[in-house]
Amino acid sequence: MRMRRRRRKTMARSSVVVPNLVDPKSYLDHDMLEVWRVLRAQDPVHWHTETSEGPGFWVVSRYDDIVRVLRDDVNFTSEKGNVLATMLKGGDMGAGSMLAVSDGNYHTSMRKLLLEAFSPRSVAGVERHVRRIAKQLIVEAIEKGECDFARDIASAIPLETICDLLDIPQGDRQEVAKLTKSALASDYENPEAHADMAARSAIVVYFQNLVAERRKAPGTDPISLMATAEVDGRRLKDLDIVLNCYSLIMGGDETSRLAMIGAVRAFIQNPDQWRALKDRESSVDVAGEEVLRWTTPAMHFGRTATADISLRDRTIRAGDLVTLWLVSGNRDEAVFQNPDRFDITRSPNRHLALGYGRHFCLGAYLGRIEIRAMLDGLRAFVGAIRQARPERWIYSNFLTGMSSLPVVLERDPAPAVGWEE
Ligand code: HEM
């Protein structure tokens, strides 16, 4: 009854035809920027009707409303999942264990522990390595002539970085990379394929063994920290640690990769901004923030309401699923001037690409290091970027970006300026 009432109200107020947001195909078939624009203007707290995949859910598209929900951890929880895929299934198997889908004291305590390993001081060595790899891959790509920026450059950096952070032995890295790629097969290769469960299980087994080793001989990496410390008054079980390792690998790999690929395409499409980068009209720090806003690799995150609460003139009921479209908030004309312009000098740039509030991205510093290293490498060694063949977009209702971007990186004949390792 309640759902029927809501549905009628929605149809009356919204002239926009909202595609099925659960279906990954919708993001390839529709002009989603236009969909978000109209939703922000006409129905900013929109009720999405149920689909074959699960119940209906709220679609929040304005910046201020997204922030309001993300900062309210009293009336909203992450423990019933924080992305559509798990929320629609009724929950996440990592709930109460994996940082991103836990709340309360456990979350606070676990986050404090992991932040030690993610602090700028701890990742200084990782940063030097990222810059070395970025330079090496860019220089190799220039020499090769044409390359696939996604496959040959962007895919190597984030995984290598997170492996550095977790102190994964060099000899295992190729296997970890292979398994990660297989586990994401549905997003990257064959839209019809189901995610590769075997690869996921293999990653879990791999980390189980690593946790056992770190318990015996701990270092200063996040796995050792989790293996030896108490969180919210208890020692973590192997499964808690394994789930968190898995989420660090998955969370840290794809998002940064998609941001870097999106940056290159944005420069191809906006040659004035490439010029501005080359001419140092903006620092790589400021430019990196615009890359994050522009690409917003994680389109949405979600919460479940724990109490009845009003948002604008809508009443969200306890138990309702609420999705927050960062990809729309980052183009909100009420917050950003000329939101549809890629402007590497944009400042301030209070984008939501890394989230907001208590679940703000734990890997933000690391992700930013990777993007900056890439921008710095491109501007130091590349004179011009050309797209060689059409790009391919990923198939997902959660992430957005490209899995293939064939380009030609032309050498800058001038000596590299300002590159430090
Ligand atoms: C949380 C985006 C890189 C690990 C988040 C959230 C967003 C986000 C939007 C908030 C989720 C929520 O509110 O439910 C991104 C983007 C990245 C990036 C766009 C790259 C450009 C990374 C990296 C790592 C990482 C490199 C790890 C190595 C995490 C973790 C959380 C998180 C563990 C959960 C934090 C918590 O719940 O307290 N990320 N992320 N992310 N991210 Fe990232």
Coordinates of C-alpha atoms and ligand atoms in Angstrom, one line a residue:
M1 CA 0.0 0.0 0.0
R2 CA 2.7 2.4 1.1
M3 CA 4.7 1.6 -2.1
R4 CA 1.7 2.2 -4.3
R5 CA 1.1 5.6 -2.8
R6 CA 4.7 6.6 -3.2
R7 CA 4.8 5.4 -6.8
R8 CA 1.8 7.5 -7.8
K9 CA 3.3 10.6 -6.2
T10 CA 6.5 10.1 -8.1
M11 CA 4.8 9.7 -11.4
A12 CA 2.9 12.9 -10.9
R13 CA 5.9 15.0 -10.1
S14 CA 8.6 13.6 -12.4
S15 CA 8.4 14.0 -16.1
V16 CA 11.8 12.4 -16.5
V17 CA 11.9 8.8 -17.5
V18 CA 14.3 7.2 -15.1
P19 CA 15.9 4.1 -16.6
N20 CA 16.2 1.0 -14.5
L21 CA 19.2 2.0 -12.3
V22 CA 19.8 -1.7 -11.3
D23 CA 20.5 -2.7 -14.8
P24 CA 24.2 -2.0 -15.8
K25 CA 23.0 -1.7 -19.4
S26 CA 21.1 1.5 -18.6
Y27 CA 24.3 3.4 -18.0
L28 CA 25.5 2.5 -21.5
D29 CA 22.2 3.2 -23.3
H30 CA 21.2 6.5 -21.7
D31 CA 22.5 10.0 -21.4
M32 CA 22.8 9.7 -17.6
L33 CA 24.1 13.2 -17.1
E34 CA 20.8 14.4 -18.5
V35 CA 18.9 11.9 -16.3
W36 CA 20.6 13.3 -13.2
R37 CA 20.1 16.9 -14.3
V38 CA 16.4 16.4 -14.6
L39 CA 16.2 14.4 -11.4
R40 CA 18.0 17.1 -9.4
A41 CA 15.6 19.7 -10.8
Q42 CA 12.3 17.8 -10.6
D43 CA 12.5 14.9 -8.3
P44 CA 15.7 15.1 -6.1
V45 CA 14.5 12.4 -3.7
H46 CA 13.1 10.0 -6.2
W47 CA 11.4 6.6 -5.5
H48 CA 12.8 3.9 -7.8
T49 CA 10.2 1.1 -8.2
E50 CA 11.1 -2.5 -7.4
T51 CA 12.8 -4.5 -10.1
S52 CA 13.3 -8.2 -10.7
E53 CA 16.5 -7.8 -8.7
G54 CA 14.9 -6.6 -5.5
P55 CA 12.8 -4.0 -3.7
G56 CA 12.4 -0.4 -4.6
F57 CA 14.8 2.2 -3.2
W58 CA 15.3 6.0 -2.9
V59 CA 17.5 7.8 -5.4
V60 CA 19.1 10.9 -3.9
S61 CA 20.7 13.2 -6.5
R62 CA 21.4 16.6 -5.0
Y63 CA 24.7 17.4 -3.3
D64 CA 23.3 18.8 -0.1
D65 CA 20.9 15.8 0.4
I66 CA 23.7 13.3 -0.2
V67 CA 25.9 15.0 2.4
R68 CA 23.0 15.1 4.8
V69 CA 22.5 11.4 4.6
L70 CA 26.2 10.6 4.7
R71 CA 26.8 12.6 7.8
D72 CA 23.8 11.1 9.6
D73 CA 25.0 7.8 11.0
V74 CA 22.2 7.7 13.6
N75 CA 19.3 7.4 11.2
F76 CA 21.2 5.5 8.5
T77 CA 23.4 2.4 8.6
S78 CA 26.0 0.8 6.3
E79 CA 25.6 -2.6 7.9
K80 CA 22.9 -3.7 5.5
G81 CA 25.3 -3.1 2.6
N82 CA 26.6 0.1 1.0
V83 CA 26.1 -0.6 -2.7
L84 CA 23.0 -1.6 -4.7
A85 CA 24.2 -5.1 -5.4
T86 CA 24.3 -6.1 -1.8
M87 CA 21.6 -3.9 -0.4
L88 CA 19.1 -5.4 -2.9
K89 CA 20.0 -8.9 -1.7
G90 CA 19.3 -7.9 1.9
G91 CA 22.8 -7.4 3.1
D92 CA 26.6 -7.9 2.8
M93 CA 28.4 -11.0 4.0
G94 CA 31.1 -8.7 5.4
A95 CA 28.6 -6.7 7.6
G96 CA 30.0 -5.8 11.0
S97 CA 33.4 -7.0 9.9
M98 CA 34.5 -5.2 6.8
L99 CA 35.2 -1.6 7.5
A100 CA 33.0 -0.1 4.8
V101 CA 29.9 -2.1 6.0
S102 CA 30.3 -1.7 9.7
D103 CA 29.1 1.0 12.1
G104 CA 29.5 2.1 15.7
N105 CA 32.5 1.3 18.0
Y106 CA 33.8 -1.5 15.8
H107 CA 34.0 0.8 12.8
T108 CA 35.7 3.6 14.8
S109 CA 38.2 1.3 16.4
M110 CA 39.0 -0.6 13.1
R111 CA 39.3 2.7 11.2
K112 CA 41.7 4.1 13.7
L113 CA 43.8 1.0 13.4
L114 CA 43.9 1.0 9.7
L115 CA 44.5 4.8 9.4
E116 CA 47.9 4.2 11.0
A117 CA 48.9 2.2 8.0
F118 CA 47.4 4.7 5.5
S119 CA 48.9 7.8 7.0
P120 CA 51.1 10.0 4.8
R121 CA 54.1 9.1 6.9
S122 CA 53.5 5.4 6.3
V123 CA 52.9 5.6 2.6
A124 CA 55.9 7.8 1.8
G125 CA 57.8 4.8 0.5
V126 CA 54.8 3.7 -1.5
E127 CA 54.6 7.2 -3.1
R128 CA 58.2 7.0 -4.4
H129 CA 57.5 3.6 -5.9
V130 CA 54.2 4.8 -7.6
R131 CA 56.1 7.6 -9.2
R132 CA 58.8 5.3 -10.5
I133 CA 56.3 2.9 -12.0
A134 CA 54.3 5.7 -13.5
K135 CA 57.4 7.1 -15.2
Q136 CA 58.5 3.7 -16.4
L137 CA 55.1 2.8 -17.9
I138 CA 54.6 6.2 -19.6
V139 CA 58.1 6.1 -21.1
E140 CA 57.6 2.6 -22.4
A141 CA 54.2 3.6 -23.9
I142 CA 55.8 6.5 -25.7
E143 CA 58.4 4.2 -27.2
K144 CA 55.8 1.6 -28.2
G145 CA 53.8 4.2 -30.2
E146 CA 50.2 3.0 -29.6
C147 CA 49.1 1.6 -26.3
D148 CA 46.0 0.8 -24.4
F149 CA 46.2 3.3 -21.6
A150 CA 43.7 1.2 -19.5
R151 CA 45.5 -2.1 -19.9
D152 CA 49.2 -1.1 -20.3
I153 CA 49.4 1.8 -17.8
A154 CA 46.5 2.4 -15.5
S155 CA 45.8 -1.2 -14.6
A156 CA 49.4 -1.8 -13.2
I157 CA 49.6 1.2 -10.9
P158 CA 46.8 0.8 -8.3
L159 CA 47.3 -2.9 -7.8
E160 CA 51.1 -2.5 -7.4
T161 CA 50.5 0.3 -4.9
I162 CA 48.1 -1.7 -2.7
C163 CA 50.4 -4.7 -2.9
D164 CA 53.2 -2.4 -1.7
L165 CA 51.0 -1.2 1.2
L166 CA 50.0 -4.7 2.2
D167 CA 53.6 -5.9 1.7
I168 CA 52.6 -8.7 -0.7
P169 CA 55.7 -10.6 -1.7
Q170 CA 56.9 -9.7 -5.3
G171 CA 56.7 -13.3 -6.4
D172 CA 52.9 -13.5 -5.6
R173 CA 51.9 -10.2 -7.3
Q174 CA 51.3 -11.6 -10.8
E175 CA 48.9 -14.2 -9.4
V176 CA 47.1 -11.7 -7.2
A177 CA 46.7 -9.4 -10.2
K178 CA 45.3 -12.3 -12.3
L179 CA 42.8 -13.3 -9.7
T180 CA 41.7 -9.7 -9.1
K181 CA 41.1 -9.3 -12.8
S182 CA 39.1 -12.6 -13.0
A183 CA 37.0 -11.7 -10.0
L184 CA 35.9 -8.6 -11.8
A185 CA 35.2 -10.4 -15.1
S186 CA 31.6 -9.3 -15.3
D187 CA 32.6 -5.6 -15.3
Y188 CA 35.5 -5.9 -17.7
E189 CA 35.2 -8.6 -20.2
N190 CA 32.0 -10.3 -21.0
P191 CA 28.8 -8.5 -20.0
E192 CA 27.0 -11.8 -19.9
A193 CA 29.5 -13.5 -17.7
H194 CA 28.8 -13.9 -14.0
A195 CA 31.5 -12.8 -11.6
D196 CA 34.2 -15.4 -11.3
M197 CA 33.5 -17.0 -8.0
A198 CA 36.5 -19.3 -8.3
A199 CA 38.9 -16.3 -8.4
R200 CA 37.2 -14.8 -5.4
S201 CA 37.6 -17.9 -3.4
A202 CA 41.2 -18.2 -4.5
I203 CA 41.9 -14.6 -3.3
V204 CA 40.3 -15.5 0.1
V205 CA 42.5 -18.6 0.4
Y206 CA 45.6 -16.6 -0.5
F207 CA 44.9 -14.0 2.2
Q208 CA 44.1 -16.7 4.8
N209 CA 47.6 -18.0 4.3
L210 CA 49.1 -14.5 4.4
V211 CA 47.3 -13.7 7.7
A212 CA 48.7 -16.9 9.2
E213 CA 52.2 -15.8 8.3
R214 CA 51.8 -12.3 9.6
R215 CA 50.5 -13.6 12.9
K216 CA 53.7 -15.4 13.3
A217 CA 56.0 -12.7 12.0
P218 CA 54.2 -9.3 12.0
G219 CA 55.5 -6.2 10.2
T220 CA 54.0 -2.7 10.1
D221 CA 51.5 -3.3 7.2
P222 CA 47.7 -3.3 7.7
I223 CA 47.5 -7.1 7.6
S224 CA 50.0 -7.3 10.5
L225 CA 48.2 -4.5 12.4
M226 CA 44.9 -6.4 12.1
A227 CA 46.5 -9.7 13.0
T228 CA 48.0 -8.4 16.2
A229 CA 45.8 -5.6 17.5
E230 CA 42.5 -5.6 19.4
V231 CA 39.5 -3.9 17.7
D232 CA 36.6 -2.9 19.9
G233 CA 37.9 -5.0 22.7
R234 CA 38.5 -8.2 20.8
R235 CA 41.1 -10.0 18.7
L236 CA 40.1 -10.1 15.0
K237 CA 39.3 -13.5 13.5
D238 CA 41.0 -14.6 10.4
L239 CA 37.8 -14.1 8.4
D240 CA 37.6 -10.4 9.6
I241 CA 41.1 -9.8 8.4
V242 CA 40.7 -11.6 5.1
L243 CA 37.5 -9.7 4.3
N244 CA 39.2 -6.4 5.0
C245 CA 42.2 -7.3 2.8
Y246 CA 39.8 -8.3 0.0
S247 CA 37.9 -5.0 0.3
L248 CA 41.2 -3.0 0.2
I249 CA 42.3 -4.8 -2.9
M250 CA 39.0 -4.5 -4.6
G251 CA 38.2 -0.9 -3.4
G252 CA 41.7 0.4 -4.1
D253 CA 42.3 -1.1 -7.5
E254 CA 39.4 -0.3 -9.7
T255 CA 38.5 3.2 -8.5
S256 CA 41.9 4.7 -8.9
R257 CA 42.4 2.9 -12.2
L258 CA 39.1 4.3 -13.6
A259 CA 40.0 7.8 -12.4
M260 CA 43.3 7.7 -14.2
I261 CA 41.8 6.4 -17.5
G262 CA 39.0 9.0 -17.3
A263 CA 41.6 11.7 -16.8
V264 CA 43.4 10.9 -20.0
R265 CA 40.1 10.8 -22.0
A266 CA 39.2 14.2 -20.4
F267 CA 42.4 15.7 -21.6
I268 CA 41.9 14.2 -25.1
Q269 CA 38.4 15.8 -25.2
N270 CA 39.6 19.1 -23.7
P271 CA 42.9 20.0 -25.4
D272 CA 42.8 23.5 -23.6
Q273 CA 43.0 21.7 -20.3
W274 CA 45.9 19.5 -21.5
R275 CA 47.7 22.7 -22.5
A276 CA 46.9 24.2 -19.1
L277 CA 48.4 21.1 -17.4
K278 CA 51.5 21.3 -19.5
D279 CA 51.9 25.0 -18.9
R280 CA 51.5 24.4 -15.2
E281 CA 48.5 26.7 -14.9
S282 CA 47.4 24.4 -12.1
S283 CA 49.2 22.1 -9.6
V284 CA 48.8 18.4 -10.0
D285 CA 47.0 18.5 -6.6
V286 CA 44.3 20.9 -7.8
A287 CA 44.1 19.1 -11.2
G288 CA 43.8 15.7 -9.4
E289 CA 40.7 16.9 -7.5
E290 CA 39.0 17.9 -10.7
V291 CA 39.9 14.5 -12.2
L292 CA 38.2 12.9 -9.2
R293 CA 35.1 15.1 -9.5
W294 CA 34.9 14.7 -13.3
T295 CA 35.3 10.9 -13.3
T296 CA 33.6 10.0 -10.0
P297 CA 34.4 6.3 -10.5
A298 CA 32.0 5.1 -7.8
M299 CA 28.7 6.3 -9.1
H300 CA 26.8 5.6 -5.9
F301 CA 26.9 4.4 -2.4
G302 CA 24.0 3.5 -0.2
R303 CA 22.6 3.3 3.3
T304 CA 19.6 1.8 5.0
A305 CA 17.3 4.0 7.1
T306 CA 17.0 2.9 10.7
A307 CA 14.2 5.3 11.6
D308 CA 11.5 7.3 9.8
I309 CA 13.1 10.5 8.5
S310 CA 12.1 13.4 6.3
L311 CA 14.2 14.4 3.3
R312 CA 12.9 17.4 1.5
D313 CA 9.1 16.7 1.3
R314 CA 9.5 12.9 1.3
T315 CA 9.3 10.5 4.2
I316 CA 11.9 7.8 4.2
R317 CA 10.7 4.9 6.4
A318 CA 12.8 2.8 8.7
G319 CA 14.2 -0.1 6.6
D320 CA 14.1 1.8 3.3
L321 CA 17.1 1.5 1.0
V322 CA 18.6 4.9 0.1
T323 CA 21.1 5.3 -2.7
L324 CA 23.3 8.4 -2.9
W325 CA 24.4 9.3 -6.4
L326 CA 27.9 10.9 -6.0
V327 CA 28.1 11.1 -9.8
S328 CA 25.1 13.5 -9.7
G329 CA 26.1 15.4 -6.6
N330 CA 29.4 16.2 -8.3
R331 CA 27.6 17.9 -11.2
D332 CA 25.2 19.8 -9.0
E333 CA 24.8 23.3 -10.4
A334 CA 23.9 24.6 -6.9
V335 CA 27.4 23.8 -5.7
F336 CA 29.7 23.8 -8.7
Q337 CA 30.0 26.6 -11.3
N338 CA 29.8 25.3 -14.8
P339 CA 29.7 21.7 -13.5
D340 CA 29.8 20.2 -16.9
R341 CA 33.2 21.8 -17.7
F342 CA 36.4 19.9 -17.0
D343 CA 38.5 22.7 -15.4
I344 CA 41.8 21.7 -13.8
T345 CA 42.1 25.0 -12.0
R346 CA 38.8 24.6 -10.2
S347 CA 39.1 25.6 -6.6
P348 CA 37.6 25.2 -4.1
N349 CA 36.4 21.7 -5.3
R350 CA 34.4 20.1 -2.6
H351 CA 33.6 17.0 -4.6
L352 CA 32.1 13.8 -3.2
A353 CA 34.1 11.3 -5.2
L354 CA 35.7 10.0 -2.1
G355 CA 32.6 10.1 0.0
Y356 CA 31.8 12.2 3.1
G357 CA 31.5 11.7 6.8
R358 CA 32.7 8.7 8.9
H359 CA 33.1 6.4 5.9
F360 CA 35.1 8.9 3.9
C361 CA 37.5 6.9 1.8
L362 CA 40.2 5.3 3.8
G363 CA 42.5 5.1 0.8
A364 CA 42.0 8.8 -0.2
Y365 CA 45.6 9.7 0.3
L366 CA 46.8 6.7 -1.7
G367 CA 44.3 7.2 -4.5
R368 CA 45.3 10.9 -4.7
I369 CA 49.0 9.9 -4.8
E370 CA 48.4 7.6 -7.8
I371 CA 46.4 10.2 -9.7
R372 CA 49.0 12.9 -9.1
A373 CA 51.9 10.7 -10.1
M374 CA 50.1 9.9 -13.3
L375 CA 49.3 13.6 -14.1
D376 CA 52.9 14.6 -13.2
G377 CA 54.3 11.9 -15.4
L378 CA 52.1 12.8 -18.3
R379 CA 53.0 16.4 -18.2
A380 CA 56.7 15.8 -17.8
F381 CA 57.2 13.3 -20.6
V382 CA 54.2 13.5 -23.0
G383 CA 53.9 16.3 -25.5
A384 CA 50.5 15.3 -27.0
I385 CA 47.9 12.6 -26.5
R386 CA 45.8 11.2 -29.3
Q387 CA 43.0 8.6 -29.1
A388 CA 43.9 5.8 -31.5
R389 CA 40.7 3.8 -31.6
P390 CA 37.3 3.9 -29.8
E391 CA 37.2 3.3 -26.0
R392 CA 35.2 0.6 -24.3
W393 CA 33.1 1.3 -21.2
I394 CA 32.7 -1.0 -18.3
Y395 CA 29.4 -2.8 -17.5
S396 CA 28.4 -2.0 -14.0
N397 CA 25.6 -0.3 -11.9
F398 CA 28.2 0.8 -9.4
L399 CA 31.4 1.9 -11.2
T400 CA 31.8 4.0 -14.2
G401 CA 34.7 4.4 -16.6
M402 CA 36.6 2.6 -19.3
S403 CA 38.2 -0.8 -19.6
S404 CA 40.0 0.1 -22.8
L405 CA 41.4 3.4 -24.1
P406 CA 43.7 3.0 -27.1
V407 CA 46.0 6.1 -27.3
V408 CA 49.2 7.3 -28.8
L409 CA 51.4 9.2 -26.3
E410 CA 53.8 11.4 -28.2
R411 CA 57.1 12.2 -26.6
D412 CA 57.6 15.8 -25.5
P413 CA 60.8 16.9 -27.3
A414 CA 61.6 19.4 -24.5
P415 CA 63.5 18.0 -21.5
A416 CA 61.2 16.8 -18.7
V417 CA 60.7 19.7 -16.2
G418 CA 60.0 19.4 -12.5
W419 CA 60.0 15.6 -12.4
E420 CA 61.3 14.3 -9.1
E421 CA 61.4 10.7 -7.9
Ligands
HEM1 C1 35.5 4.3 1.1 C2 35.9 6.2 -3.3 C3 40.5 4.7 -3.5 C4 39.7 1.9 0.4 C5 35.2 5.0 0.0 C6 34.0 5.7 -0.2 C7 34.1 6.3 -1.5 C8 35.4 5.8 -2.0 C9 33.1 7.2 -2.2 C10 32.8 5.9 0.7 C11 32.0 4.7 0.8 C12 30.8 4.9 1.7 O1 30.5 6.0 2.1 O2 30.0 3.9 1.9 C13 37.2 5.9 -3.7 C14 37.8 6.4 -5.0 C15 39.1 6.1 -5.0 C16 39.3 5.3 -3.8 C17 37.0 7.3 -6.0 C18 40.2 6.3 -6.0 C19 40.2 7.3 -6.8 C20 40.7 3.8 -2.5 C21 41.9 3.1 -2.2 C22 41.7 2.3 -1.1 C23 40.3 2.5 -0.7 C24 43.2 3.3 -3.0 C25 42.6 1.4 -0.4 C26 43.7 1.0 -0.7 C27 38.5 2.4 0.9 C28 37.9 1.8 2.2 C29 36.7 2.5 2.4 C30 36.6 3.4 1.3 C31 38.5 0.7 3.0 C32 35.8 2.3 3.6 C33 36.1 3.4 4.6 C34 35.1 3.3 5.8 O3 34.0 2.7 5.7 O4 35.5 3.9 6.9 N1 36.0 5.0 -1.1 N2 38.1 5.2 -3.1 N3 39.7 3.5 -1.5 N4 37.6 3.3 0.4 FE1 37.9 4.3 -1.3

